[in-house]
Amino acid sequence: MRPFDYARAASPAEAATSGAEAGTSFIAGGTNLLDLMKLEVMAPAKLVDISHLDMGEIEETEDGGLRIGALVPNSDLAADPRIRRDYGVLSRALLAGASGQLRNKATTGGNLLQRTRCYYFYDTAMRCNKRQPGSGCQAKDGFNRIHAILGGSEQCIATHPSDMAVAMRALDAQVETIAPDGATRTIPIDEFYCLPGEAPHIENVLAPGELIRAVRLPAPRGGCHVYRKVRDRASYAFALVSVAAVIRLEDGVIADASLAFGGLAPMPWQDKRIEAMLVGEAPARELFALAGELLVDAAQGQGSNDFKIPLARRTLAAVLGEASGLEVPA
């Protein structure tokens, strides 16, 4: 690990000001950043410690939703009775991620910003456009079993690793930030992440120094909440395919549907065409099979990850069956 300067911010505004200095990173739980620093994948010149700031509360909002402080630990968020009752898909996604020890340290803000688990990103002897722009993507012609089948580019096919962010996207969360000049903004999560395109090192729309203060959830939308994660091991493994679903039935037809996907793309993935197809229809195996076909109609395998295409199709159908009470073989 390379030497770095360390500072503790006294307020979110002070943290944002300090964070604007070139080469500065924020640190709270550090569950991802410290690993990257030890491997010299990231080598910040300065760390601004935000772990003691007053951003660790879950508050009810005037519109009936919740405001989750950026420093709320993943374990606390998953266990909160309001989250378990009204946002079950989020609680289930959090409990599907990492280990209990990591969930006790990992924070809401940090989880949104965790970096890809691409093997080539973590190995500084390999070419990686995300780690070193312009160097190439060794995953394209390498072992790409965990890599993206949707939303990738010639420059990068890494996937986003977060389970929590997938559920947040299905719930239409919003990210609340403060910039170095004191300006605040609220960013819909479907506008928060960037696809790799020609610049895979730019992963989100945050400006230098801009600090995540909280995540807002809208009022509960009811329905059945399901999070299914397909992975190599029963615990402590990242998703090959994950599906977050909130499905509400009325009079035997699907009245509301919200879906998001993990393990498939460089960001928590959403395809509004699927939800439009489902709403107003009665649950049926044939309908769910068509939804799966729509999900992967633009998918592109890279060889080792070709299996994700049928796996995504089948997982979506099974989740829709579970959420609507219609048994569908996985």
Short mmCIF file of C-alpha atoms in Angstrom, two decimals:
data_model
loop_
_atom_site.label_atom_id
_atom_site.label_comp_id
_atom_site.label_asym_id
_atom_site.label_seq_id
_atom_site.Cartn_x
_atom_site.Cartn_y
_atom_site.Cartn_z
CA MET A 1 0.00 0.00 0.00
CA ARG A 2 1.35 3.42 -0.90
CA PRO A 3 1.58 6.29 1.61
CA PHE A 4 -1.36 8.70 1.75
CA ASP A 5 -2.56 11.69 3.74
CA TYR A 6 -5.49 11.31 6.11
CA ALA A 7 -8.06 13.83 7.33
CA ARG A 8 -11.31 13.64 9.30
CA ALA A 9 -14.09 15.89 8.05
CA ALA A 10 -16.22 17.74 10.60
CA SER A 11 -19.29 17.99 8.37
CA PRO A 12 -20.58 16.74 5.00
CA ALA A 13 -19.86 20.17 3.52
CA GLU A 14 -16.27 20.07 4.75
CA ALA A 15 -15.87 16.54 3.41
CA ALA A 16 -17.10 17.61 -0.02
CA THR A 17 -14.69 20.57 -0.06
CA SER A 18 -11.75 18.33 0.88
CA GLY A 19 -12.89 15.69 -1.57
CA ALA A 20 -12.54 18.09 -4.50
CA GLU A 21 -8.74 17.99 -4.20
CA ALA A 22 -7.17 15.85 -6.93
CA GLY A 23 -6.40 12.30 -5.84
CA THR A 24 -8.74 12.33 -2.84
CA SER A 25 -11.13 9.52 -1.87
CA PHE A 26 -13.75 9.31 0.86
CA ILE A 27 -13.58 6.44 3.32
CA ALA A 28 -16.28 5.13 5.67
CA GLY A 29 -16.59 1.34 6.06
CA GLY A 30 -13.70 0.82 3.64
CA THR A 31 -14.77 -2.75 2.81
CA ASN A 32 -13.95 -2.29 -0.88
CA LEU A 33 -11.55 0.66 -0.95
CA LEU A 34 -8.96 -0.82 1.43
CA ASP A 35 -8.73 -4.00 -0.65
CA LEU A 36 -8.19 -1.92 -3.77
CA MET A 37 -5.52 0.16 -2.05
CA LYS A 38 -3.65 -2.91 -0.81
CA LEU A 39 -3.60 -4.25 -4.37
CA GLU A 40 -2.60 -0.77 -5.67
CA VAL A 41 -5.58 -0.78 -8.00
CA MET A 42 -6.47 2.50 -6.32
CA ALA A 43 -3.80 4.73 -4.81
CA PRO A 44 -5.45 7.90 -3.45
CA ALA A 45 -3.08 10.65 -2.34
CA LYS A 46 -5.48 11.55 0.47
CA LEU A 47 -8.31 9.88 2.37
CA VAL A 48 -11.10 11.94 3.90
CA ASP A 49 -12.68 9.97 6.74
CA ILE A 50 -16.45 10.52 6.83
CA SER A 51 -17.27 7.57 9.11
CA HIS A 52 -18.16 9.72 12.14
CA LEU A 53 -20.43 12.21 10.34
CA ASP A 54 -24.11 12.49 11.22
CA MET A 55 -25.43 10.44 8.28
CA GLY A 56 -26.42 7.22 10.04
CA GLU A 57 -30.17 7.57 10.52
CA ILE A 58 -33.22 6.20 8.71
CA GLU A 59 -35.97 8.82 8.73
CA GLU A 60 -39.52 8.90 7.47
CA THR A 61 -40.19 11.53 4.82
CA GLU A 62 -43.19 13.79 4.29
CA ASP A 63 -44.28 11.86 1.20
CA GLY A 64 -44.49 8.58 3.12
CA GLY A 65 -41.11 7.23 2.07
CA LEU A 66 -37.79 6.83 3.87
CA ARG A 67 -34.54 8.79 3.87
CA ILE A 68 -31.58 6.48 4.50
CA GLY A 69 -28.37 8.16 5.66
CA ALA A 70 -25.31 7.30 3.61
CA LEU A 71 -23.56 5.82 6.65
CA VAL A 72 -26.34 3.40 7.66
CA PRO A 73 -24.65 -0.03 7.79
CA ASN A 74 -26.04 -2.65 5.44
CA SER A 75 -26.91 -4.93 8.37
CA ASP A 76 -28.93 -2.19 10.12
CA LEU A 77 -30.74 -1.31 6.91
CA ALA A 78 -31.67 -4.92 6.23
CA ALA A 79 -32.99 -5.37 9.78
CA ASP A 80 -34.97 -2.12 10.01
CA PRO A 81 -38.65 -3.08 10.56
CA ARG A 82 -39.87 -0.45 8.06
CA ILE A 83 -37.56 -1.83 5.39
CA ARG A 84 -38.57 -5.42 6.14
CA ARG A 85 -42.29 -4.55 6.08
CA ASP A 86 -42.54 -2.13 3.14
CA TYR A 87 -39.38 -2.67 1.07
CA GLY A 88 -38.80 -6.39 1.45
CA VAL A 89 -36.92 -6.66 -1.83
CA LEU A 90 -34.24 -4.34 -0.40
CA SER A 91 -33.85 -6.28 2.84
CA ARG A 92 -33.55 -9.56 0.95
CA ALA A 93 -30.99 -8.12 -1.48
CA LEU A 94 -28.85 -6.81 1.37
CA LEU A 95 -28.89 -10.14 3.18
CA ALA A 96 -27.87 -11.89 -0.05
CA GLY A 97 -24.68 -9.82 -0.24
CA ALA A 98 -21.29 -10.41 1.37
CA SER A 99 -20.91 -11.84 4.90
CA GLY A 100 -22.42 -10.75 8.19
CA GLN A 101 -19.14 -9.13 9.24
CA LEU A 102 -18.90 -7.14 6.01
CA ARG A 103 -22.54 -6.05 6.22
CA ASN A 104 -21.81 -4.64 9.68
CA LYS A 105 -19.14 -2.35 8.21
CA ALA A 106 -20.37 -1.64 4.68
CA THR A 107 -22.46 1.51 4.29
CA THR A 108 -25.35 2.51 2.09
CA GLY A 109 -23.36 5.17 0.23
CA GLY A 110 -20.32 2.97 -0.19
CA ASN A 111 -22.37 0.06 -1.47
CA LEU A 112 -23.69 2.20 -4.31
CA LEU A 113 -20.11 3.05 -5.30
CA GLN A 114 -18.38 -0.33 -4.93
CA ARG A 115 -16.20 -1.23 -7.87
CA THR A 116 -16.51 -4.14 -10.27
CA ARG A 117 -15.13 -7.56 -9.36
CA CYS A 118 -13.66 -8.08 -12.84
CA TYR A 119 -10.51 -10.23 -12.46
CA TYR A 120 -8.61 -8.04 -14.91
CA PHE A 121 -9.52 -4.85 -13.03
CA TYR A 122 -8.05 -6.29 -9.83
CA ASP A 123 -4.81 -7.53 -11.44
CA THR A 124 -2.51 -4.61 -12.22
CA ALA A 125 -0.46 -6.83 -14.55
CA MET A 126 -3.46 -7.10 -16.88
CA ARG A 127 -4.83 -4.59 -19.37
CA CYS A 128 -7.98 -2.82 -18.18
CA ASN A 129 -9.58 0.31 -19.61
CA LYS A 130 -11.48 0.91 -16.39
CA ARG A 131 -8.31 0.96 -14.27
CA GLN A 132 -6.06 2.51 -16.94
CA PRO A 133 -7.99 4.18 -19.79
CA GLY A 134 -6.67 3.29 -23.23
CA SER A 135 -4.77 0.18 -22.11
CA GLY A 136 -7.31 -2.30 -23.51
CA CYS A 137 -9.76 -4.87 -22.16
CA GLN A 138 -8.23 -8.26 -21.53
CA ALA A 139 -11.58 -9.68 -20.46
CA LYS A 140 -12.92 -9.48 -24.02
CA ASP A 141 -10.69 -12.32 -25.13
CA GLY A 142 -10.02 -13.80 -21.72
CA PHE A 143 -11.94 -15.73 -19.09
CA ASN A 144 -15.16 -13.73 -18.94
CA ARG A 145 -17.55 -16.03 -17.10
CA ILE A 146 -18.74 -13.32 -14.70
CA HIS A 147 -18.89 -10.54 -17.25
CA ALA A 148 -21.70 -8.54 -18.86
CA ILE A 149 -24.03 -9.69 -21.57
CA LEU A 150 -25.95 -6.40 -21.68
CA GLY A 151 -24.79 -2.77 -21.81
CA GLY A 152 -21.07 -3.47 -22.34
CA SER A 153 -18.85 -1.90 -24.99
CA GLU A 154 -15.68 -2.69 -26.90
CA GLN A 155 -13.86 -0.92 -24.05
CA CYS A 156 -15.35 -2.79 -21.08
CA ILE A 157 -17.64 -5.70 -20.21
CA ALA A 158 -17.34 -5.58 -16.41
CA THR A 159 -20.48 -5.99 -14.30
CA HIS A 160 -21.67 -3.92 -11.36
CA PRO A 161 -21.42 -6.09 -8.21
CA SER A 162 -23.98 -4.58 -5.82
CA ASP A 163 -27.09 -6.46 -4.72
CA MET A 164 -28.42 -3.46 -2.82
CA ALA A 165 -28.27 -1.15 -5.84
CA VAL A 166 -30.32 -3.62 -7.90
CA ALA A 167 -33.12 -3.50 -5.34
CA MET A 168 -32.77 0.28 -5.05
CA ARG A 169 -33.31 0.55 -8.79
CA ALA A 170 -36.44 -1.60 -8.67
CA LEU A 171 -37.71 0.71 -5.91
CA ASP A 172 -36.98 3.91 -7.90
CA ALA A 173 -34.64 5.26 -5.23
CA GLN A 174 -33.05 8.69 -5.43
CA VAL A 175 -29.50 9.62 -4.41
CA GLU A 176 -29.04 12.80 -2.39
CA THR A 177 -25.65 14.53 -2.67
CA ILE A 178 -23.71 17.63 -1.64
CA ALA A 179 -21.08 19.23 -3.87
CA PRO A 180 -17.89 21.09 -2.87
CA ASP A 181 -19.62 24.45 -3.45
CA GLY A 182 -22.39 23.45 -1.02
CA ALA A 183 -24.98 22.78 -3.75
CA THR A 184 -27.21 19.79 -3.18
CA ARG A 185 -29.04 17.65 -5.70
CA THR A 186 -31.22 14.58 -5.83
CA ILE A 187 -30.41 12.12 -8.60
CA PRO A 188 -32.87 9.41 -9.70
CA ILE A 189 -31.01 6.12 -9.50
CA ASP A 190 -31.81 5.37 -13.14
CA GLU A 191 -29.69 8.44 -13.99
CA PHE A 192 -26.93 7.77 -11.45
CA TYR A 193 -24.82 5.12 -13.22
CA CYS A 194 -23.02 5.40 -16.58
CA LEU A 195 -22.60 2.67 -19.16
CA PRO A 196 -18.94 2.17 -20.17
CA GLY A 197 -19.13 3.36 -23.78
CA GLU A 198 -15.75 4.86 -24.67
CA ALA A 199 -15.02 5.90 -21.08
CA PRO A 200 -15.43 2.92 -18.75
CA HIS A 201 -13.46 4.62 -15.97
CA ILE A 202 -16.43 6.99 -15.49
CA GLU A 203 -18.95 4.88 -13.58
CA ASN A 204 -21.45 7.44 -12.28
CA VAL A 205 -22.49 11.07 -12.61
CA LEU A 206 -20.89 12.30 -9.37
CA ALA A 207 -18.60 15.31 -9.83
CA PRO A 208 -15.19 15.43 -8.10
CA GLY A 209 -15.77 15.88 -4.37
CA GLU A 210 -19.52 15.32 -4.60
CA LEU A 211 -20.54 13.31 -1.54
CA ILE A 212 -23.54 10.98 -1.16
CA ARG A 213 -25.48 12.10 1.93
CA ALA A 214 -28.53 9.83 1.74
CA VAL A 215 -30.75 7.64 -0.40
CA ARG A 216 -34.46 8.34 -0.59
CA LEU A 217 -37.09 5.66 -1.14
CA PRO A 218 -40.56 6.67 -2.37
CA ALA A 219 -43.71 5.67 -0.50
CA PRO A 220 -44.27 1.90 -0.43
CA ARG A 221 -45.93 0.55 -3.57
CA GLY A 222 -47.19 -2.67 -1.95
CA GLY A 223 -47.20 -5.91 -3.87
CA CYS A 224 -45.03 -8.99 -3.53
CA HIS A 225 -41.28 -8.37 -3.14
CA VAL A 226 -38.82 -10.99 -4.41
CA TYR A 227 -35.04 -10.94 -4.73
CA ARG A 228 -33.41 -13.99 -6.28
CA LYS A 229 -29.65 -14.29 -6.66
CA VAL A 230 -28.05 -17.06 -8.70
CA ARG A 231 -24.41 -17.56 -7.74
CA ASP A 232 -21.67 -20.15 -7.55
CA ARG A 233 -21.88 -20.61 -3.77
CA ALA A 234 -24.72 -20.33 -1.28
CA SER A 235 -23.07 -17.37 0.45
CA TYR A 236 -20.35 -14.78 -0.01
CA ALA A 237 -20.42 -14.85 -3.80
CA PHE A 238 -21.36 -12.22 -6.32
CA ALA A 239 -24.37 -12.66 -8.57
CA LEU A 240 -24.14 -14.41 -11.90
CA VAL A 241 -27.74 -13.30 -12.38
CA SER A 242 -30.01 -11.55 -9.90
CA VAL A 243 -33.56 -10.29 -10.20
CA ALA A 244 -35.32 -7.77 -7.96
CA ALA A 245 -39.08 -7.75 -8.46
CA VAL A 246 -42.04 -5.89 -7.00
CA ILE A 247 -45.28 -7.26 -8.46
CA ARG A 248 -48.81 -6.23 -7.45
CA LEU A 249 -51.89 -8.10 -8.62
CA GLU A 250 -55.45 -6.73 -8.75
CA ASP A 251 -58.46 -8.80 -9.81
CA GLY A 252 -56.23 -11.50 -11.24
CA VAL A 253 -54.09 -9.28 -13.46
CA ILE A 254 -50.73 -7.60 -12.93
CA ALA A 255 -51.51 -4.02 -11.91
CA ASP A 256 -47.95 -2.91 -11.16
CA ALA A 257 -44.52 -4.33 -11.95
CA SER A 258 -41.04 -3.06 -11.21
CA LEU A 259 -37.97 -5.12 -12.08
CA ALA A 260 -34.21 -4.71 -11.98
CA PHE A 261 -31.35 -7.09 -12.73
CA GLY A 262 -27.84 -7.69 -11.44
CA GLY A 263 -24.88 -9.63 -12.79
CA LEU A 264 -25.84 -8.88 -16.37
CA ALA A 265 -24.55 -5.37 -17.08
CA PRO A 266 -22.12 -2.65 -15.95
CA MET A 267 -24.94 -1.07 -13.93
CA PRO A 268 -28.06 -2.31 -12.16
CA TRP A 269 -30.09 -3.09 -15.26
CA GLN A 270 -33.67 -2.19 -16.02
CA ASP A 271 -35.77 -2.70 -19.14
CA LYS A 272 -39.07 -0.83 -19.05
CA ARG A 273 -40.33 -2.82 -22.05
CA ILE A 274 -40.72 -5.84 -19.78
CA GLU A 275 -42.83 -4.00 -17.22
CA ALA A 276 -45.01 -2.56 -19.99
CA MET A 277 -45.54 -6.06 -21.34
CA LEU A 278 -46.60 -7.44 -17.97
CA VAL A 279 -48.98 -4.76 -16.68
CA GLY A 280 -52.62 -5.48 -17.47
CA GLU A 281 -51.98 -9.15 -18.19
CA ALA A 282 -52.92 -12.23 -16.18
CA PRO A 283 -49.96 -14.25 -14.86
CA ALA A 284 -49.09 -17.05 -17.27
CA ARG A 285 -46.05 -19.16 -18.03
CA GLU A 286 -46.17 -18.11 -21.66
CA LEU A 287 -46.17 -14.43 -20.68
CA PHE A 288 -43.21 -14.89 -18.36
CA ALA A 289 -41.31 -16.76 -21.04
CA LEU A 290 -41.85 -13.84 -23.43
CA ALA A 291 -40.60 -11.44 -20.74
CA GLY A 292 -37.42 -13.49 -20.51
CA GLU A 293 -36.96 -13.39 -24.27
CA LEU A 294 -37.36 -9.60 -24.19
CA LEU A 295 -34.78 -9.27 -21.43
CA VAL A 296 -32.05 -10.94 -23.47
CA ASP A 297 -33.03 -9.96 -27.01
CA ALA A 298 -29.96 -7.69 -27.24
CA ALA A 299 -27.68 -9.83 -25.08
CA GLN A 300 -24.22 -10.62 -26.34
CA GLY A 301 -22.18 -13.41 -24.81
CA GLN A 302 -18.38 -13.37 -24.86
CA GLY A 303 -17.84 -17.12 -24.83
CA SER A 304 -17.35 -18.10 -21.21
CA ASN A 305 -20.45 -16.16 -20.14
CA ASP A 306 -22.83 -17.39 -22.85
CA PHE A 307 -24.63 -19.43 -20.20
CA LYS A 308 -25.95 -16.23 -18.63
CA ILE A 309 -28.39 -15.71 -21.51
CA PRO A 310 -30.62 -18.73 -20.83
CA LEU A 311 -29.94 -18.40 -17.10
CA ALA A 312 -31.28 -14.82 -17.07
CA ARG A 313 -34.33 -15.88 -19.06
CA ARG A 314 -35.17 -18.74 -16.71
CA THR A 315 -34.46 -16.77 -13.53
CA LEU A 316 -36.79 -13.96 -14.56
CA ALA A 317 -39.56 -16.41 -15.37
CA ALA A 318 -39.13 -18.13 -12.01
CA VAL A 319 -39.15 -14.83 -10.09
CA LEU A 320 -42.28 -13.65 -11.89
CA GLY A 321 -43.92 -16.95 -11.05
CA GLU A 322 -42.99 -16.65 -7.38
CA ALA A 323 -44.15 -13.03 -7.17
CA SER A 324 -47.50 -13.80 -8.78
CA GLY A 325 -48.15 -17.13 -7.10
CA LEU A 326 -47.73 -19.09 -10.30
CA GLU A 327 -45.19 -21.88 -10.03
CA VAL A 328 -42.65 -21.76 -12.84
CA PRO A 329 -39.73 -24.21 -12.97
CA ALA A 330 -36.36 -22.44 -12.62
#
